[in-house]
CSV table of C-alpha atoms (C1' of nucleotides) in Angstrom, one decimal:
chain,number,residue,atom,x,y,z
A,780,MET,CA,13.8,-19.1,28.1
A,781,SER,CA,10.8,-21.2,28.3
A,782,THR,CA,9.2,-19.7,31.5
A,783,LEU,CA,5.9,-19.2,29.2
A,784,ARG,CA,2.8,-20.9,30.9
A,785,ALA,CA,1.4,-24.1,28.6
A,786,ASP,CA,-1.4,-21.9,27.2
A,787,ALA,CA,0.9,-18.7,26.8
A,788,GLN,CA,2.9,-21.4,24.8
A,789,ARG,CA,0.3,-22.7,22.5
A,790,ASN,CA,-1.1,-19.4,21.8
A,791,LEU,CA,2.0,-17.9,20.8
A,792,GLU,CA,2.7,-20.5,18.0
A,793,ARG,CA,-1.1,-20.4,16.8
A,794,VAL,CA,-0.6,-16.4,16.7
A,795,LEU,CA,2.6,-16.7,14.8
A,796,ASP,CA,1.3,-19.7,12.5
A,797,ALA,CA,-2.1,-17.1,11.9
A,798,ALA,CA,0.0,-14.3,11.3
A,799,THR,CA,2.4,-16.1,9.1
A,800,GLU,CA,-0.9,-17.0,6.9
A,801,VAL,CA,-2.4,-13.7,6.7
A,802,PHE,CA,0.4,-11.6,6.2
A,803,ALA,CA,1.2,-13.8,3.1
A,804,VAL,CA,-1.8,-13.2,1.1
A,805,SER,CA,-2.9,-9.8,2.3
A,806,GLY,CA,0.7,-8.5,2.9
A,807,PRO,CA,1.4,-5.7,5.6
A,808,ASP,CA,-2.0,-4.3,5.5
A,809,ALA,CA,-3.4,-7.3,7.0
A,810,SER,CA,-4.9,-6.3,10.2
A,811,VAL,CA,-4.4,-7.5,13.8
A,812,ASP,CA,-8.0,-8.3,14.3
A,813,GLU,CA,-8.1,-10.6,11.5
A,814,ILE,CA,-4.9,-12.4,12.6
A,815,ALA,CA,-6.2,-12.8,15.9
A,816,ARG,CA,-9.7,-14.0,14.7
A,817,ARG,CA,-7.8,-16.7,12.7
A,818,ALA,CA,-5.7,-17.6,15.6
A,819,GLY,CA,-8.6,-18.0,17.7
A,820,VAL,CA,-7.4,-15.3,20.0
A,821,GLY,CA,-8.5,-11.9,21.6
A,822,HIS,CA,-6.3,-9.3,19.7
A,823,ALA,CA,-5.3,-8.5,23.2
A,824,THR,CA,-3.3,-11.5,23.4
A,825,VAL,CA,-1.6,-10.9,20.4
A,826,PHE,CA,-0.6,-7.3,21.5
A,827,ARG,CA,0.8,-8.7,24.8
A,828,ARG,CA,3.6,-10.8,23.0
A,829,PHE,CA,4.2,-8.3,20.1
A,830,PRO,CA,3.6,-4.4,21.6
A,831,THR,CA,3.2,-3.0,17.9
A,832,LYS,CA,2.3,-4.8,14.6
A,833,ALA,CA,5.4,-4.3,13.3
A,834,ASP,CA,7.4,-6.3,15.9
A,835,LEU,CA,4.7,-9.5,14.9
A,836,MET,CA,5.5,-8.5,11.3
A,837,TYR,CA,9.4,-8.7,12.1
A,838,ALA,CA,8.8,-12.3,14.0
A,839,VAL,CA,6.8,-13.6,10.9
A,840,VAL,CA,9.5,-12.2,8.4
A,841,GLU,CA,12.6,-13.5,10.4
A,842,ARG,CA,11.3,-17.1,10.6
A,843,HIS,CA,11.1,-16.8,6.5
A,844,VAL,CA,14.5,-14.7,6.1
A,845,ASP,CA,15.9,-17.9,8.2
A,846,GLU,CA,14.9,-20.4,5.3
A,847,LEU,CA,16.7,-18.1,2.8
A,848,ARG,CA,19.8,-18.0,4.9
A,849,SER,CA,20.4,-21.3,4.7
A,850,LEU,CA,19.2,-21.7,0.9
A,851,ALA,CA,22.3,-18.9,0.3
A,852,GLU,CA,24.9,-20.8,2.5
A,853,LYS,CA,24.1,-23.5,0.4
A,854,ALA,CA,24.9,-21.3,-2.5
A,855,LEU,CA,28.2,-20.0,-1.6
A,856,ALA,CA,29.1,-23.5,-1.0
A,857,SER,CA,28.9,-24.5,-4.6
A,858,PRO,CA,32.1,-24.5,-6.7
A,859,ASP,CA,30.6,-22.6,-9.8
A,860,PRO,CA,29.9,-18.7,-9.4
A,861,GLY,CA,27.4,-18.6,-12.2
A,862,GLU,CA,25.2,-21.9,-11.1
A,863,ALA,CA,25.4,-20.8,-7.4
A,864,PHE,CA,24.1,-17.6,-8.3
A,865,PHE,CA,21.1,-18.8,-11.1
A,866,GLY,CA,20.5,-21.6,-8.8
A,867,PHE,CA,20.1,-19.7,-5.7
A,868,VAL,CA,18.0,-17.4,-7.3
A,869,ARG,CA,15.7,-19.7,-8.6
A,870,GLY,CA,15.2,-22.0,-5.5
A,871,ALA,CA,14.6,-18.5,-3.4
A,872,ALA,CA,12.0,-17.6,-6.1
A,873,GLU,CA,10.4,-20.6,-5.4
A,874,LEU,CA,10.3,-20.5,-1.9
A,875,GLY,CA,9.0,-16.8,-1.9
A,876,MET,CA,6.7,-17.5,-4.5
A,877,THR,CA,4.6,-19.4,-2.2
A,878,LEU,CA,3.9,-16.8,0.2
A,879,PRO,CA,3.5,-13.7,-2.1
A,880,GLY,CA,2.3,-11.5,0.8
A,881,LEU,CA,5.6,-12.0,2.8
A,882,GLN,CA,7.7,-10.2,-0.2
A,883,LYS,CA,5.8,-6.5,0.6
A,884,CYS,CA,6.2,-7.3,4.3
A,885,VAL,CA,10.0,-7.9,4.0
A,886,VAL,CA,10.6,-4.9,2.2
A,887,GLU,CA,8.1,-2.9,4.7
A,888,CYS,CA,10.3,-4.1,7.4
A,889,GLY,CA,12.8,-2.2,6.2
A,890,GLU,CA,15.4,-5.3,6.2
A,891,LYS,CA,15.1,-4.9,10.3
A,892,PRO,CA,15.2,-8.6,11.7
A,893,GLY,CA,18.2,-11.0,10.8
A,894,ALA,CA,18.1,-10.1,7.2
A,895,ALA,CA,20.8,-7.8,7.4
A,896,GLU,CA,23.2,-11.4,7.3
A,897,LEU,CA,21.1,-12.6,4.4
A,898,GLU,CA,22.0,-9.4,2.5
A,899,GLN,CA,25.3,-9.7,3.2
A,900,LEU,CA,25.5,-13.6,2.0
A,901,MET,CA,23.5,-12.8,-1.2
A,902,ASP,CA,26.0,-10.2,-2.0
A,903,ARG,CA,28.8,-12.6,-1.8
A,904,ILE,CA,26.6,-14.8,-4.0
A,905,VAL,CA,26.4,-11.5,-6.6
A,906,SER,CA,29.5,-10.2,-6.5
A,907,ARG,CA,31.2,-13.6,-6.9
A,908,ALA,CA,29.0,-14.1,-10.1
A,909,GLN,CA,29.9,-11.1,-11.3
A,910,ARG,CA,33.9,-11.6,-10.6
A,911,ALA,CA,33.2,-14.9,-12.6
A,912,GLY,CA,31.8,-13.0,-15.6
A,913,ALA,CA,28.4,-14.8,-15.1
A,914,VAL,CA,26.6,-11.6,-14.4
A,915,ARG,CA,27.0,-8.1,-15.8
A,916,ARG,CA,29.4,-5.8,-13.8
A,917,ASP,CA,27.5,-2.8,-13.9
A,918,LEU,CA,25.1,-2.8,-11.3
A,919,LYS,CA,25.4,-3.4,-7.0
A,920,PRO,CA,24.3,-6.6,-5.9
A,921,ARG,CA,21.6,-5.0,-3.9
A,922,ASP,CA,20.4,-3.6,-7.4
A,923,VAL,CA,20.5,-7.3,-8.9
A,924,GLY,CA,18.3,-8.0,-5.5
A,925,SER,CA,15.6,-5.7,-6.2
A,926,LEU,CA,15.4,-5.9,-10.0
A,927,ILE,CA,14.9,-9.7,-9.0
A,928,ARG,CA,12.1,-8.9,-6.5
A,929,ALA,CA,10.4,-6.4,-8.3
A,930,ALA,CA,9.8,-8.8,-11.6
A,931,LEU,CA,8.7,-11.7,-9.1
A,932,PHE,CA,6.4,-9.2,-7.3
A,933,ALA,CA,4.6,-8.1,-10.9
A,934,ALA,CA,3.9,-11.4,-12.0
A,935,PRO,CA,0.9,-13.1,-12.3
A,936,PRO,CA,0.8,-16.0,-10.1
A,937,GLU,CA,1.7,-18.8,-12.7
A,938,GLN,CA,3.9,-16.8,-14.5
A,939,TRP,CA,6.9,-15.7,-12.6
A,940,ARG,CA,9.1,-18.2,-14.0
A,941,SER,CA,8.9,-16.2,-17.6
A,942,TYR,CA,9.3,-13.0,-15.6
A,943,LEU,CA,12.4,-14.1,-14.1
A,944,ASP,CA,13.6,-15.5,-16.9
A,945,VAL,CA,13.6,-12.1,-18.8
A,946,VAL,CA,15.4,-10.3,-15.6
A,947,LEU,CA,18.1,-13.5,-15.6
A,948,GLU,CA,18.6,-12.8,-19.4
A,949,GLY,CA,19.4,-9.2,-18.9
A,950,LEU,CA,21.5,-9.6,-16.3
A,951,LYS,CA,24.0,-11.7,-18.3
A,952,PRO,CA,27.1,-9.5,-19.3
A,953,ALA,CA,27.1,-8.5,-22.7
A,954,ALA,CA,29.8,-10.6,-23.6
A,955,SER,CA,27.7,-13.8,-23.2
A,956,ARG,CA,25.0,-12.1,-25.3
B,1412,MET,CA,-20.0,22.4,-21.1
B,1413,SER,CA,-18.7,24.6,-18.8
B,1414,THR,CA,-21.6,26.3,-17.1
B,1415,LEU,CA,-18.7,26.1,-14.4
B,1416,ARG,CA,-19.1,29.5,-12.4
B,1417,ALA,CA,-15.7,31.3,-12.5
B,1418,ASP,CA,-14.6,30.7,-9.2
B,1419,ALA,CA,-15.9,26.6,-9.5
B,1420,GLN,CA,-13.8,26.6,-12.3
B,1421,ARG,CA,-10.5,28.1,-11.1
B,1422,ASN,CA,-11.0,25.9,-7.8
B,1423,LEU,CA,-11.5,22.4,-9.6
B,1424,GLU,CA,-8.3,23.3,-11.9
B,1425,ARG,CA,-6.5,23.9,-8.6
B,1426,VAL,CA,-8.0,21.1,-6.7
B,1427,LEU,CA,-6.5,18.8,-10.3
B,1428,ASP,CA,-3.0,20.2,-10.0
B,1429,ALA,CA,-3.0,19.7,-6.3
B,1430,ALA,CA,-4.3,16.3,-6.5
B,1431,THR,CA,-1.5,15.8,-9.7
B,1432,GLU,CA,1.2,16.8,-7.1
B,1433,VAL,CA,0.5,14.9,-3.8
B,1434,PHE,CA,-0.7,11.4,-6.0
B,1435,ALA,CA,2.4,11.9,-7.5
B,1436,VAL,CA,4.4,11.9,-4.2
B,1437,SER,CA,2.2,9.7,-1.7
B,1438,GLY,CA,0.3,7.3,-4.1
B,1439,PRO,CA,-3.0,6.2,-3.9
B,1440,ASP,CA,-2.5,6.7,0.0
B,1441,ALA,CA,-2.6,10.6,-0.2
B,1442,SER,CA,-5.4,11.6,1.7
B,1443,VAL,CA,-8.3,14.2,0.5
B,1444,ASP,CA,-7.8,16.7,2.7
B,1445,GLU,CA,-3.9,16.8,2.0
B,1446,ILE,CA,-4.7,17.4,-1.4
B,1447,ALA,CA,-7.6,20.3,-0.4
B,1448,ARG,CA,-5.1,22.0,1.6
B,1449,ARG,CA,-2.7,22.1,-0.8
B,1450,ALA,CA,-5.3,23.5,-3.2
B,1451,GLY,CA,-6.3,25.9,-0.8
B,1452,VAL,CA,-10.0,24.7,-0.9
B,1453,GLY,CA,-12.1,22.8,1.9
B,1454,HIS,CA,-12.4,19.3,0.9
B,1455,ALA,CA,-16.2,19.5,0.8
B,1456,THR,CA,-15.3,21.1,-2.5
B,1457,VAL,CA,-13.4,18.3,-3.3
B,1458,PHE,CA,-16.2,15.7,-2.9
B,1459,ARG,CA,-18.5,18.3,-4.8
B,1460,ARG,CA,-16.7,17.7,-7.8
B,1461,PHE,CA,-15.6,14.1,-7.3
B,1462,PRO,CA,-18.0,12.4,-5.2
B,1463,THR,CA,-15.3,9.8,-4.4
B,1464,LYS,CA,-11.4,9.7,-3.4
B,1465,ALA,CA,-11.4,7.3,-6.4
B,1466,ASP,CA,-13.0,10.0,-9.0
B,1467,LEU,CA,-10.2,12.2,-8.5
B,1468,MET,CA,-7.7,9.4,-8.8
B,1469,TYR,CA,-9.4,8.4,-12.0
B,1470,ALA,CA,-9.4,12.0,-13.2
B,1471,VAL,CA,-5.8,12.7,-12.5
B,1472,VAL,CA,-4.7,9.4,-14.0
B,1473,GLU,CA,-6.4,10.0,-17.1
B,1474,ARG,CA,-4.7,13.5,-17.8
B,1475,HIS,CA,-1.4,11.2,-17.3
B,1476,VAL,CA,-2.5,8.4,-19.7
B,1477,ASP,CA,-3.6,11.0,-22.3
B,1478,GLU,CA,0.0,12.2,-22.7
B,1479,LEU,CA,1.2,8.3,-22.8
B,1480,ARG,CA,-1.2,7.8,-25.7
B,1481,SER,CA,-0.1,10.4,-27.7
B,1482,LEU,CA,3.5,9.2,-27.4
B,1483,ALA,CA,2.1,5.5,-28.5
B,1484,GLU,CA,0.6,7.0,-31.3
B,1485,LYS,CA,4.0,8.4,-32.5
B,1486,ALA,CA,5.7,5.5,-32.0
B,1487,LEU,CA,3.2,3.7,-34.1
B,1488,ALA,CA,3.7,6.1,-36.9
B,1489,SER,CA,7.3,5.2,-36.6
B,1490,PRO,CA,8.8,2.7,-39.6
B,1491,ASP,CA,11.4,0.5,-37.5
B,1492,PRO,CA,9.0,-1.8,-35.4
B,1493,GLY,CA,12.2,-2.1,-32.8
B,1494,GLU,CA,13.1,1.3,-32.7
B,1495,ALA,CA,9.7,2.3,-31.9
B,1496,PHE,CA,9.1,-0.1,-29.3
B,1497,PHE,CA,12.6,0.7,-27.3
B,1498,GLY,CA,11.9,4.5,-28.0
B,1499,PHE,CA,8.6,4.4,-26.4
B,1500,VAL,CA,9.2,2.5,-23.6
B,1501,ARG,CA,12.0,5.0,-22.9
B,1502,GLY,CA,9.8,8.1,-23.5
B,1503,ALA,CA,7.3,6.8,-21.5
B,1504,ALA,CA,9.5,6.0,-18.4
B,1505,GLU,CA,11.3,9.3,-18.9
B,1506,LEU,CA,7.5,11.1,-18.5
B,1507,GLY,CA,6.5,8.6,-16.0
B,1508,MET,CA,9.6,8.7,-13.8
B,1509,THR,CA,8.9,12.1,-12.6
B,1510,LEU,CA,5.7,11.4,-11.1
B,1511,PRO,CA,6.6,8.1,-9.3
B,1512,GLY,CA,3.4,7.8,-7.1
B,1513,LEU,CA,1.3,7.9,-10.1
B,1514,GLN,CA,2.2,4.6,-11.5
B,1515,LYS,CA,0.6,3.2,-7.8
B,1516,CYS,CA,-2.1,5.2,-9.0
B,1517,VAL,CA,-2.7,3.9,-12.5
B,1518,VAL,CA,-2.3,0.2,-11.1
B,1519,GLU,CA,-4.8,1.3,-8.3
B,1520,CYS,CA,-7.1,2.3,-10.9
B,1521,GLY,CA,-7.6,-1.1,-12.6
B,1522,GLU,CA,-6.9,0.7,-15.7
B,1523,LYS,CA,-10.5,2.2,-15.3
B,1524,PRO,CA,-10.2,5.5,-17.5
B,1525,GLY,CA,-9.2,6.1,-21.0
B,1526,ALA,CA,-6.4,3.4,-20.3
B,1527,ALA,CA,-7.8,0.4,-22.6
B,1528,GLU,CA,-7.0,2.7,-25.6
B,1529,LEU,CA,-3.5,3.2,-24.2
B,1530,GLU,CA,-3.2,-0.9,-23.7
B,1531,GLN,CA,-4.5,-1.7,-27.2
B,1532,LEU,CA,-1.7,0.7,-28.6
B,1533,MET,CA,1.0,-0.7,-26.7
B,1534,ASP,CA,-0.5,-4.4,-27.2
B,1535,ARG,CA,0.3,-3.0,-31.2
B,1536,ILE,CA,3.6,-1.8,-30.5
B,1537,VAL,CA,4.9,-4.5,-28.7
B,1538,SER,CA,3.5,-7.3,-30.6
B,1539,ARG,CA,4.6,-5.5,-34.1
B,1540,ALA,CA,8.1,-5.5,-32.5
B,1541,GLN,CA,7.7,-8.9,-31.7
B,1542,ARG,CA,6.9,-9.9,-35.3
B,1543,ALA,CA,9.8,-8.0,-36.4
B,1544,GLY,CA,12.1,-10.3,-34.1
B,1545,ALA,CA,12.9,-6.9,-32.1
B,1546,VAL,CA,11.4,-8.9,-29.0
B,1547,ARG,CA,11.2,-12.4,-28.0
B,1548,ARG,CA,7.7,-13.9,-28.5
B,1549,ASP,CA,7.3,-16.3,-25.7
B,1550,LEU,CA,5.7,-13.3,-23.7
B,1551,LYS,CA,2.3,-11.3,-24.3
B,1552,PRO,CA,2.2,-7.8,-24.6
B,1553,ARG,CA,0.7,-7.0,-21.5
B,1554,ASP,CA,3.2,-9.2,-19.3
B,1555,VAL,CA,6.0,-6.9,-21.3
B,1556,GLY,CA,4.4,-3.9,-19.9
B,1557,SER,CA,4.3,-5.3,-16.3
B,1558,LEU,CA,7.7,-6.3,-16.7
B,1559,ILE,CA,8.7,-2.9,-17.3
B,1560,ARG,CA,6.6,-1.4,-15.1
B,1561,ALA,CA,8.0,-3.7,-12.1
B,1562,ALA,CA,11.4,-2.5,-13.1
B,1563,LEU,CA,10.5,1.2,-13.1
B,1564,PHE,CA,8.9,0.6,-9.9
B,1565,ALA,CA,11.2,-0.7,-7.9
B,1566,ALA,CA,14.2,1.3,-9.0
B,1567,PRO,CA,15.7,4.1,-6.9
B,1568,PRO,CA,15.1,7.5,-7.9
B,1569,GLU,CA,18.7,8.1,-9.6
B,1570,GLN,CA,19.1,4.4,-11.0
B,1571,TRP,CA,16.0,3.7,-13.2
B,1572,ARG,CA,17.6,3.8,-16.3
B,1573,SER,CA,19.9,0.6,-15.5
B,1574,TYR,CA,16.9,-1.3,-14.1
B,1575,LEU,CA,15.4,-0.8,-17.2
B,1576,ASP,CA,18.2,-1.4,-19.5
B,1577,VAL,CA,18.5,-4.9,-18.0
B,1578,VAL,CA,14.7,-5.5,-18.7
B,1579,LEU,CA,15.2,-4.3,-22.1
B,1580,GLU,CA,18.0,-6.5,-22.9
B,1581,GLY,CA,16.2,-9.6,-21.2
B,1582,LEU,CA,13.6,-8.6,-23.5
B,1583,LYS,CA,15.8,-9.1,-26.8
B,1584,PRO,CA,14.9,-12.6,-28.4
B,1585,ALA,CA,17.6,-15.6,-27.6
B,1586,ALA,CA,18.8,-15.0,-31.3
B,1587,SER,CA,20.1,-11.2,-30.9
B,1588,ARG,CA,21.8,-12.2,-27.8
C,1030,DA,C1',-27.9,48.0,-6.9
C,1031,DG,C1',-30.5,43.7,-6.3
C,1032,DT,C1',-31.5,39.1,-6.7
C,1033,DC,C1',-30.7,34.2,-6.1
C,1034,DA,C1',-28.9,29.8,-7.5
C,1035,DA,C1',-24.4,28.1,-7.8
C,1036,DA,C1',-20.3,27.3,-4.9
C,1037,DC,C1',-18.2,27.3,-0.5
C,1038,DG,C1',-15.9,25.5,3.8
C,1039,DG,C1',-16.2,24.4,8.9
C,1040,DA,C1',-18.0,21.0,11.4
C,1041,DC,C1',-20.4,16.7,11.7
C,1042,DT,C1',-20.9,11.7,11.4
C,1043,DA,C1',-19.1,6.9,10.5
C,1044,DC,C1',-15.9,3.5,10.3
C,1045,DC,C1',-11.6,1.4,10.7
C,1046,DG,C1',-7.5,0.3,13.0
C,1047,DA,C1',-3.7,0.4,16.3
C,1048,DG,C1',-2.7,-0.1,21.1
C,1049,DT,C1',-4.6,0.2,26.1
C,1050,DC,C1',-7.4,-1.5,30.8
C,1051,DC,C1',-8.9,-4.4,33.8
C,1052,DG,C1',-11.9,-7.8,35.9
C,1053,DC,C1',-12.3,-12.8,34.8
C,1054,DT,C1',-10.4,-17.2,34.2
C,1055,DT,C1',-6.6,-21.0,34.6
C,1056,DA,C1',-2.1,-23.1,34.8
C,1057,DC,C1',1.1,-25.0,38.2
C,1058,DG,C1',3.7,-25.0,42.5
C,1059,DC,C1',2.8,-26.2,47.0
D,282,DG,C1',-7.3,-28.8,46.8
D,283,DC,C1',-5.9,-24.0,47.2
D,284,DG,C1',-3.6,-19.1,46.6
D,285,DT,C1',-1.6,-16.7,43.2
D,286,DA,C1',0.4,-14.8,39.6
D,287,DA,C1',0.4,-15.6,34.7
D,288,DG,C1',-2.8,-14.9,31.1
D,289,DC,C1',-6.8,-14.4,28.9
D,290,DG,C1',-10.2,-11.3,26.0
D,291,DG,C1',-14.2,-7.8,25.9
D,292,DA,C1',-14.9,-3.0,25.9
D,293,DC,C1',-12.5,0.9,25.5
D,294,DT,C1',-9.3,4.9,23.4
D,295,DC,C1',-7.4,7.3,20.3
D,296,DG,C1',-6.3,9.2,15.7
D,297,DG,C1',-6.9,9.5,11.3
D,298,DT,C1',-9.9,9.6,6.7
D,299,DA,C1',-13.9,9.0,3.7
D,300,DG,C1',-18.1,11.4,2.7
D,301,DT,C1',-22.6,14.6,4.4
D,302,DC,C1',-24.8,18.8,5.8
D,303,DC,C1',-26.0,23.3,6.2
D,304,DG,C1',-25.7,28.3,7.1
D,305,DT,C1',-22.9,31.9,4.7
D,306,DT,C1',-20.8,34.0,0.6
D,307,DT,C1',-20.1,35.2,-4.0
D,308,DG,C1',-20.4,35.3,-9.6
D,309,DA,C1',-23.6,36.3,-12.7
D,310,DC,C1',-27.2,38.2,-15.2
D,311,DT,C1',-30.8,41.9,-15.0
DNA sequence: AGTCAAACGGACTACCGAGTCCGCTTACGC
DNA sequence: GCGTAAGCGGACTCGGTAGTCCGTTTGACT
């Protein structure tokens, strides 16, 4: 696996770190030059590891998606479906809101990396909550996801909790309103 | 006012119409060339009337904002604050969703054109509904606006009504839930 | 019809970002 | 130490877009 020369390995990590920072701030419009500069390498070095800017973005997003996936797995382990759902969402938001620009990147990626798996987990969390009557049933799990992402995305930095709260209230079934 | 030569006047209208169509589809990333082509004029003609792409976008957005403003005024005339708010929102959504890309343009414009006035009207509609107990009070009128815009923005073409419904439910005060 | 300023649009410049090339450098096995 | 392939990065190409210039056309007024 790691047949990479020591300096190459070091640069690869620097690039990934820099890319994460930069994408997290500027979203998918961040330029490769900016990332290379921040990493302290020439931009050709970036393109050598990631033939395409998109490839680099996938790599960055994938890391992030991994963290979310472990959160999702924890949620599925919880016995109370409603609790699991609302807890997961708040946790994921807490995580995602520290790297705002990445949201746009995830969307832009068209769910390419290991995200399919994450999507599946989320679908299960949501539909379980729906079956348990904790979430309204007239929406597909995917829609629940985009609705939440949209609210977080639009929220000013210090207020995303209120925005999220509105959507979560709206997601409760009419019965519990 | 209209000291414009007849052909110039005609071209100006063509450009505005084309720009509306194109911005409505591609959002602010639409290129001036594309607009000029669609209008059947050289792109220099566009730049003669609108020194800057942003100026063109402002002009297009302004038209759209005017329509929204008249809706807002109608809503303020209605006696029932809750009814007025929910009606206005649904009406505005109905209007805006026919030109999806324009939403991004409005945002990009940083509310430049006559939008300040519209914002004021919307603030009044919202806070009136809040005072009447039809909308939760823990949000500023502006936030109500962005929350709604976010949901519409994220919704797939045929489903924005459900998305909007979730947010509107979430906006109702705890009392009526 | 004749004049002329207004308007036109093709061609040009300037810039920016993605992706490639190639001569130079350096880690690492011997 | 030393030879060599892996790695490096500055300088390039290429494509796309905003904005300008200028020689030509055309509407309007007499």
